[in-house]
Amino acid sequence: MLAVSDGQAALFPADLWPYIYIIFVISLFAIAIGYWFIVHDEVKRRPIAKERIASLAKEVEGMAEYAKPAFLEKLAVCKDLFQRKYYDRSLKLADRALGEAKELNDIAHQVEAEMGSMTSKLRKARELGLEIDEDAIGLTQLKRDLKMR
């Protein structure tokens, strides 16, 4: 390619040029295939990430008030990553936050059910004539902490 006809030395010997062309073509194919995988992965992950973010938002709506701020922050980060087209990171964070939110909601519902059961048992005990100080057993403070609905 840079061989000069007046006898000066060439950049590469003439017998290496076919190999250089082959390496060049293979590298172009590798770049094209890599780009295709990136675009294909992005197209595949985008709707999944969008759906998980919507699920997380729905789960956060049903949460108790004391847990919402932390999960609203995680939801905001997921949405930001989604807007910046980091679908893989957004999906991973949304999955992790969704799992934590579901676990927390399950625990909160169990506690609320137990609180309801405890309240009904206290009501029955009062009907039988027992006096129970909810402050002494910490039930009033627990209700305040949980912000019972």
Coordinates of N, CA and C in Angstrom, one line a residue:
M1 N 0.8 -1.2 0.0 CA 0.0 0.0 0.0 C 0.9 1.2 0.0
L2 N 1.9 1.3 0.8 CA 2.8 2.4 0.8 C 4.1 2.0 0.1
A3 N 4.0 1.0 -0.6 CA 5.2 0.6 -1.4 C 5.5 1.7 -2.4
V4 N 6.7 2.1 -2.5 CA 7.2 3.1 -3.5 C 7.9 2.4 -4.6
S5 N 7.6 2.9 -5.8 CA 8.1 2.2 -7.0 C 9.6 2.5 -7.2
D6 N 10.2 3.4 -6.5 CA 11.6 3.7 -6.8 C 12.6 2.9 -5.9
G7 N 12.0 1.9 -5.2 CA 12.9 1.0 -4.5 C 13.0 1.2 -3.0
Q8 N 12.2 2.2 -2.5 CA 12.3 2.4 -1.0 C 11.5 1.3 -0.3
A9 N 11.8 1.2 0.9 CA 11.1 0.1 1.7 C 9.7 0.4 1.9
A10 N 8.8 -0.6 1.9 CA 7.4 -0.5 2.2 C 7.1 -0.5 3.7
L11 N 6.0 0.0 4.1 CA 5.6 -0.1 5.5 C 5.4 -1.5 6.0
F12 N 4.7 -2.3 5.2 CA 4.6 -3.8 5.5 C 5.0 -4.5 4.2
P13 N 5.6 -5.7 4.4 CA 5.9 -6.5 3.2 C 4.6 -6.8 2.5
A14 N 4.7 -7.0 1.2 CA 3.6 -7.3 0.3 C 2.9 -8.6 0.7
D15 N 3.5 -9.5 1.2 CA 2.9 -10.8 1.6 C 2.1 -10.7 2.9
L16 N 2.2 -9.7 3.7 CA 1.4 -9.5 4.9 C 0.0 -8.8 4.7
W17 N -0.1 -8.1 3.6 CA -1.3 -7.3 3.3 C -2.6 -8.2 3.3
P18 N -2.6 -9.3 2.8 CA -3.9 -10.1 2.8 C -4.3 -10.5 4.3
Y19 N -3.3 -10.7 5.1 CA -3.6 -11.0 6.5 C -4.1 -9.8 7.3
I20 N -3.5 -8.6 6.9 CA -4.0 -7.4 7.6 C -5.4 -7.1 7.2
Y21 N -5.8 -7.3 5.9 CA -7.1 -7.1 5.5 C -8.1 -8.1 6.2
I22 N -7.7 -9.3 6.3 CA -8.5 -10.3 7.0 C -8.7 -9.9 8.5
I23 N -7.7 -9.5 9.1 CA -7.8 -9.0 10.5 C -8.7 -7.8 10.6
F24 N -8.6 -6.9 9.7 CA -9.4 -5.7 9.7 C -10.9 -6.1 9.5
V25 N -11.2 -7.0 8.6 CA -12.6 -7.4 8.3 C -13.1 -8.1 9.5
I26 N -12.3 -9.0 10.1 CA -12.8 -9.7 11.3 C -13.1 -8.8 12.5
S27 N -12.2 -7.8 12.6 CA -12.5 -6.8 13.7 C -13.7 -6.0 13.5
L28 N -14.0 -5.6 12.2 CA -15.3 -4.9 11.9 C -16.5 -5.8 12.2
F29 N -16.4 -7.1 11.8 CA -17.5 -8.0 12.2 C -17.7 -8.1 13.7
A30 N -16.6 -8.2 14.4 CA -16.7 -8.3 15.9 C -17.3 -7.0 16.5
I31 N -17.0 -5.9 16.0 CA -17.6 -4.6 16.4 C -19.1 -4.6 16.1
A32 N -19.4 -5.0 14.9 CA -20.8 -5.0 14.5 C -21.6 -6.0 15.3
I33 N -21.1 -7.2 15.6 CA -21.8 -8.2 16.4 C -22.0 -7.7 17.8
G34 N -20.9 -7.1 18.4 CA -21.0 -6.5 19.7 C -22.1 -5.5 19.8
Y35 N -22.1 -4.6 18.8 CA -23.1 -3.5 18.8 C -24.5 -4.1 18.7
W36 N -24.6 -5.1 17.9 CA -26.0 -5.8 17.7 C -26.4 -6.4 19.0
F37 N -25.5 -7.0 19.7 CA -25.9 -7.6 21.0 C -26.3 -6.5 22.1
I38 N -25.6 -5.4 22.0 CA -25.9 -4.3 23.0 C -27.3 -3.8 22.7
V39 N -27.5 -3.5 21.4 CA -28.8 -3.0 21.0 C -29.9 -4.0 21.3
H40 N -29.7 -5.2 20.9 CA -30.7 -6.3 21.2 C -31.0 -6.4 22.7
D41 N -29.9 -6.4 23.5 CA -30.1 -6.5 24.9 C -30.9 -5.3 25.5
E42 N -30.6 -4.1 24.9 CA -31.3 -2.9 25.4 C -32.8 -3.0 25.0
V43 N -33.1 -3.5 23.8 CA -34.5 -3.6 23.4 C -35.2 -4.6 24.2
K44 N -34.5 -5.7 24.6 CA -35.1 -6.8 25.4 C -35.3 -6.3 26.9
R45 N -34.4 -5.6 27.4 CA -34.4 -5.3 28.9 C -35.3 -4.1 29.2
R46 N -35.5 -3.2 28.2 CA -36.2 -2.0 28.4 C -37.6 -2.2 28.9
P47 N -38.5 -3.0 28.2 CA -39.8 -3.3 28.7 C -39.9 -4.0 30.1
I48 N -38.9 -4.9 30.3 CA -38.9 -5.6 31.6 C -38.6 -4.6 32.7
A49 N -37.6 -3.7 32.5 CA -37.3 -2.7 33.5 C -38.4 -1.8 33.8
K50 N -39.1 -1.4 32.7 CA -40.3 -0.5 32.8 C -41.4 -1.2 33.7
E51 N -41.6 -2.4 33.4 CA -42.6 -3.2 34.2 C -42.3 -3.3 35.6
R52 N -41.0 -3.6 35.9 CA -40.5 -3.8 37.3 C -40.6 -2.5 38.0
I53 N -40.3 -1.4 37.4 CA -40.4 -0.1 38.0 C -41.9 0.2 38.4
A54 N -42.8 -0.1 37.4 CA -44.2 0.1 37.7 C -44.7 -0.8 38.9
S55 N -44.2 -2.0 38.9 CA -44.5 -2.9 40.1 C -44.0 -2.4 41.4
L56 N -42.8 -1.8 41.3 CA -42.2 -1.2 42.6 C -43.0 0.0 43.0
A57 N -43.4 0.8 42.1 CA -44.2 2.0 42.4 C -45.6 1.5 43.0
K58 N -46.2 0.5 42.5 CA -47.4 0.0 43.1 C -47.2 -0.6 44.5
E59 N -46.1 -1.3 44.6 CA -45.8 -1.8 46.0 C -45.5 -0.7 47.0
V60 N -44.9 0.3 46.6 CA -44.6 1.4 47.5 C -45.8 2.2 47.9
E61 N -46.8 2.2 47.0 CA -48.1 2.9 47.3 C -48.8 2.2 48.5
G62 N -48.7 0.9 48.5 CA -49.4 0.1 49.6 C -48.6 0.0 50.9
M63 N -47.4 0.6 50.9 CA -46.6 0.5 52.1 C -47.1 1.4 53.3
A64 N -46.6 1.0 54.4 CA -46.8 1.8 55.6 C -46.0 3.1 55.5
E65 N -46.5 4.1 56.1 CA -45.9 5.5 55.9 C -44.4 5.5 56.4
Y66 N -44.1 4.7 57.4 CA -42.7 4.8 58.0 C -41.7 4.2 57.0
A67 N -42.1 3.4 56.1 CA -41.2 2.7 55.1 C -41.1 3.4 53.8
K68 N -42.1 4.3 53.5 CA -42.1 4.9 52.1 C -40.9 5.7 51.8
P69 N -40.4 6.5 52.6 CA -39.3 7.4 52.2 C -38.1 6.7 51.6
A70 N -37.7 5.6 52.2 CA -36.5 4.8 51.7 C -36.8 4.2 50.4
F71 N -38.0 3.7 50.2 CA -38.4 3.0 49.0 C -38.7 4.0 47.9
L72 N -39.2 5.2 48.2 CA -39.4 6.2 47.2 C -38.0 6.7 46.7
E73 N -37.0 6.7 47.5 CA -35.7 7.1 47.1 C -35.2 6.0 46.1
K74 N -35.3 4.8 46.4 CA -34.9 3.7 45.5 C -35.7 3.7 44.2
L75 N -36.9 4.1 44.3 CA -37.8 4.2 43.1 C -37.3 5.3 42.2
A76 N -36.9 6.4 42.8 CA -36.4 7.6 42.1 C -35.1 7.2 41.4
V77 N -34.2 6.5 42.1 CA -32.9 6.1 41.5 C -33.2 5.1 40.3
C78 N -34.1 4.2 40.4 CA -34.5 3.3 39.3 C -35.0 4.1 38.1
K79 N -35.9 5.0 38.4 CA -36.4 5.8 37.3 C -35.3 6.7 36.6
D80 N -34.4 7.2 37.4 CA -33.3 8.0 36.8 C -32.4 7.1 36.0
L81 N -32.1 5.9 36.5 CA -31.2 5.0 35.7 C -32.0 4.6 34.4
F82 N -33.3 4.4 34.5 CA -34.1 4.1 33.3 C -34.0 5.2 32.3
Q83 N -34.2 6.4 32.8 CA -34.1 7.6 31.9 C -32.8 7.7 31.2
R84 N -31.7 7.4 31.9 CA -30.4 7.5 31.4 C -30.0 6.3 30.5
K85 N -31.0 5.4 30.3 CA -30.9 4.2 29.5 C -29.9 3.2 30.0
Y86 N -29.8 3.1 31.4 CA -29.0 2.0 32.0 C -30.1 1.0 32.5
Y87 N -30.6 0.3 31.5 CA -31.7 -0.6 31.8 C -31.3 -1.8 32.6
D88 N -30.1 -2.3 32.5 CA -29.7 -3.4 33.2 C -29.5 -3.1 34.7
R89 N -28.9 -1.9 35.0 CA -28.7 -1.5 36.4 C -30.1 -1.2 37.0
S90 N -31.0 -0.5 36.2 CA -32.3 -0.2 36.7 C -33.1 -1.4 37.0
L91 N -33.0 -2.4 36.2 CA -33.7 -3.7 36.4 C -33.2 -4.4 37.7
K92 N -31.9 -4.4 37.8 CA -31.3 -5.1 39.0 C -31.7 -4.4 40.3
L93 N -31.6 -3.1 40.3 CA -32.0 -2.3 41.5 C -33.5 -2.4 41.8
A94 N -34.3 -2.4 40.7 CA -35.8 -2.5 40.9 C -36.1 -3.9 41.4
D95 N -35.5 -4.9 40.9 CA -35.7 -6.3 41.4 C -35.4 -6.4 42.9
R96 N -34.2 -5.9 43.3 CA -33.8 -6.0 44.7 C -34.8 -5.2 45.6
A97 N -35.1 -4.0 45.1 CA -36.0 -3.1 45.9 C -37.4 -3.7 46.0
L98 N -37.9 -4.3 44.9 CA -39.2 -5.0 44.9 C -39.2 -6.1 45.9
G99 N -38.2 -6.9 45.9 CA -38.1 -8.0 46.8 C -38.1 -7.6 48.3
E100 N -37.4 -6.5 48.6 CA -37.3 -6.0 49.9 C -38.7 -5.4 50.3
A101 N -39.3 -4.7 49.3 CA -40.6 -4.1 49.6 C -41.7 -5.1 49.9
K102 N -41.7 -6.2 49.1 CA -42.7 -7.2 49.3 C -42.5 -7.9 50.7
E103 N -41.2 -8.1 51.0 CA -40.9 -8.7 52.3 C -41.3 -7.8 53.5
L104 N -41.1 -6.5 53.3 CA -41.4 -5.6 54.4 C -43.0 -5.5 54.5
N105 N -43.6 -5.5 53.3 CA -45.1 -5.4 53.3 C -45.7 -6.6 54.0
D106 N -45.1 -7.8 53.7 CA -45.6 -9.0 54.3 C -45.5 -9.0 55.8
I107 N -44.3 -8.5 56.3 CA -44.1 -8.4 57.7 C -45.0 -7.4 58.3
A108 N -45.2 -6.2 57.7 CA -46.1 -5.2 58.2 C -47.6 -5.7 58.3
H109 N -48.0 -6.5 57.3 CA -49.3 -7.1 57.3 C -49.5 -8.1 58.4
Q110 N -48.4 -8.9 58.7 CA -48.5 -9.8 59.8 C -48.6 -9.1 61.1
V111 N -47.8 -8.0 61.3 CA -47.8 -7.3 62.5 C -49.2 -6.6 62.7
E112 N -49.7 -6.1 61.6 CA -51.0 -5.4 61.7 C -52.1 -6.5 62.1
A113 N -52.0 -7.7 61.5 CA -53.0 -8.7 61.9 C -52.8 -9.1 63.3
E114 N -51.6 -9.2 63.8 CA -51.4 -9.6 65.2 C -51.9 -8.5 66.1
M115 N -51.7 -7.2 65.6 CA -52.2 -6.1 66.4 C -53.7 -6.1 66.5
G116 N -54.3 -6.4 65.4 CA -55.8 -6.5 65.4 C -56.3 -7.6 66.3
S117 N -55.6 -8.8 66.3 CA -55.9 -9.9 67.2 C -55.7 -9.5 68.6
M118 N -54.6 -8.8 68.9 CA -54.3 -8.3 70.3 C -55.4 -7.4 70.7
T119 N -55.8 -6.5 69.9 CA -56.8 -5.5 70.2 C -58.1 -6.1 70.5
S120 N -58.5 -7.1 69.7 CA -59.8 -7.8 70.0 C -59.7 -8.6 71.3
K121 N -58.5 -9.2 71.6 CA -58.4 -9.9 72.8 C -58.5 -9.0 74.0
L122 N -57.9 -7.8 73.9 CA -58.0 -6.8 74.9 C -59.4 -6.3 75.1
R123 N -60.1 -6.2 74.0 CA -61.5 -5.7 74.1 C -62.3 -6.8 74.9
K124 N -62.1 -8.1 74.5 CA -62.8 -9.2 75.2 C -62.5 -9.2 76.7
A125 N -61.2 -9.0 77.0 CA -60.8 -9.0 78.4 C -61.4 -7.8 79.2
R126 N -61.6 -6.7 78.5 CA -62.2 -5.5 79.2 C -63.7 -5.8 79.4
E127 N -64.3 -6.5 78.4 CA -65.8 -6.9 78.6 C -66.0 -7.8 79.7
L128 N -64.9 -8.6 80.0 CA -65.0 -9.5 81.2 C -64.7 -8.8 82.5
G129 N -64.3 -7.5 82.4 CA -64.1 -6.8 83.6 C -62.6 -6.5 84.0
L130 N -61.7 -7.0 83.2 CA -60.3 -6.7 83.5 C -59.9 -5.3 83.0
E131 N -59.0 -4.7 83.8 CA -58.5 -3.4 83.5 C -57.1 -3.6 82.9
I132 N -56.8 -3.2 81.7 CA -55.5 -3.3 81.1 C -55.0 -2.0 80.7
D133 N -53.8 -1.7 81.2 CA -53.1 -0.4 80.8 C -52.2 -0.7 79.6
E134 N -52.7 -0.2 78.4 CA -52.0 -0.3 77.2 C -50.6 0.4 77.2
D135 N -50.5 1.5 77.9 CA -49.3 2.2 78.0 C -48.2 1.3 78.8
A136 N -48.7 0.6 79.8 CA -47.8 -0.2 80.6 C -47.2 -1.4 79.8
I137 N -48.0 -1.9 78.9 CA -47.4 -3.0 78.1 C -46.8 -2.6 76.8
G138 N -46.8 -1.3 76.6 CA -46.2 -0.8 75.4 C -47.0 -0.8 74.1
L139 N -48.3 -1.2 74.2 CA -49.1 -1.3 73.0 C -49.5 0.0 72.4
T140 N -49.6 1.1 73.2 CA -50.0 2.4 72.7 C -48.8 2.9 71.8
Q141 N -47.6 2.8 72.4 CA -46.4 3.2 71.7 C -46.2 2.4 70.4
L142 N -46.4 1.1 70.4 CA -46.3 0.3 69.2 C -47.3 0.7 68.2
K143 N -48.5 1.0 68.6 CA -49.5 1.5 67.6 C -49.1 2.8 67.0
R144 N -48.5 3.7 67.8 CA -48.0 5.0 67.3 C -46.9 4.8 66.3
D145 N -46.0 3.9 66.7 CA -44.8 3.6 65.8 C -45.2 3.1 64.5
L146 N -46.2 2.2 64.5 CA -46.7 1.5 63.3 C -47.7 2.4 62.5
K147 N -48.2 3.4 63.2 CA -49.2 4.3 62.6 C -50.3 3.4 62.0
M148 N -51.0 2.7 62.9 CA -52.0 1.8 62.5 C -53.1 2.6 61.8
R149 N -53.6 1.9 60.7 CA -54.6 2.5 59.9 C -56.0 2.3 60.5

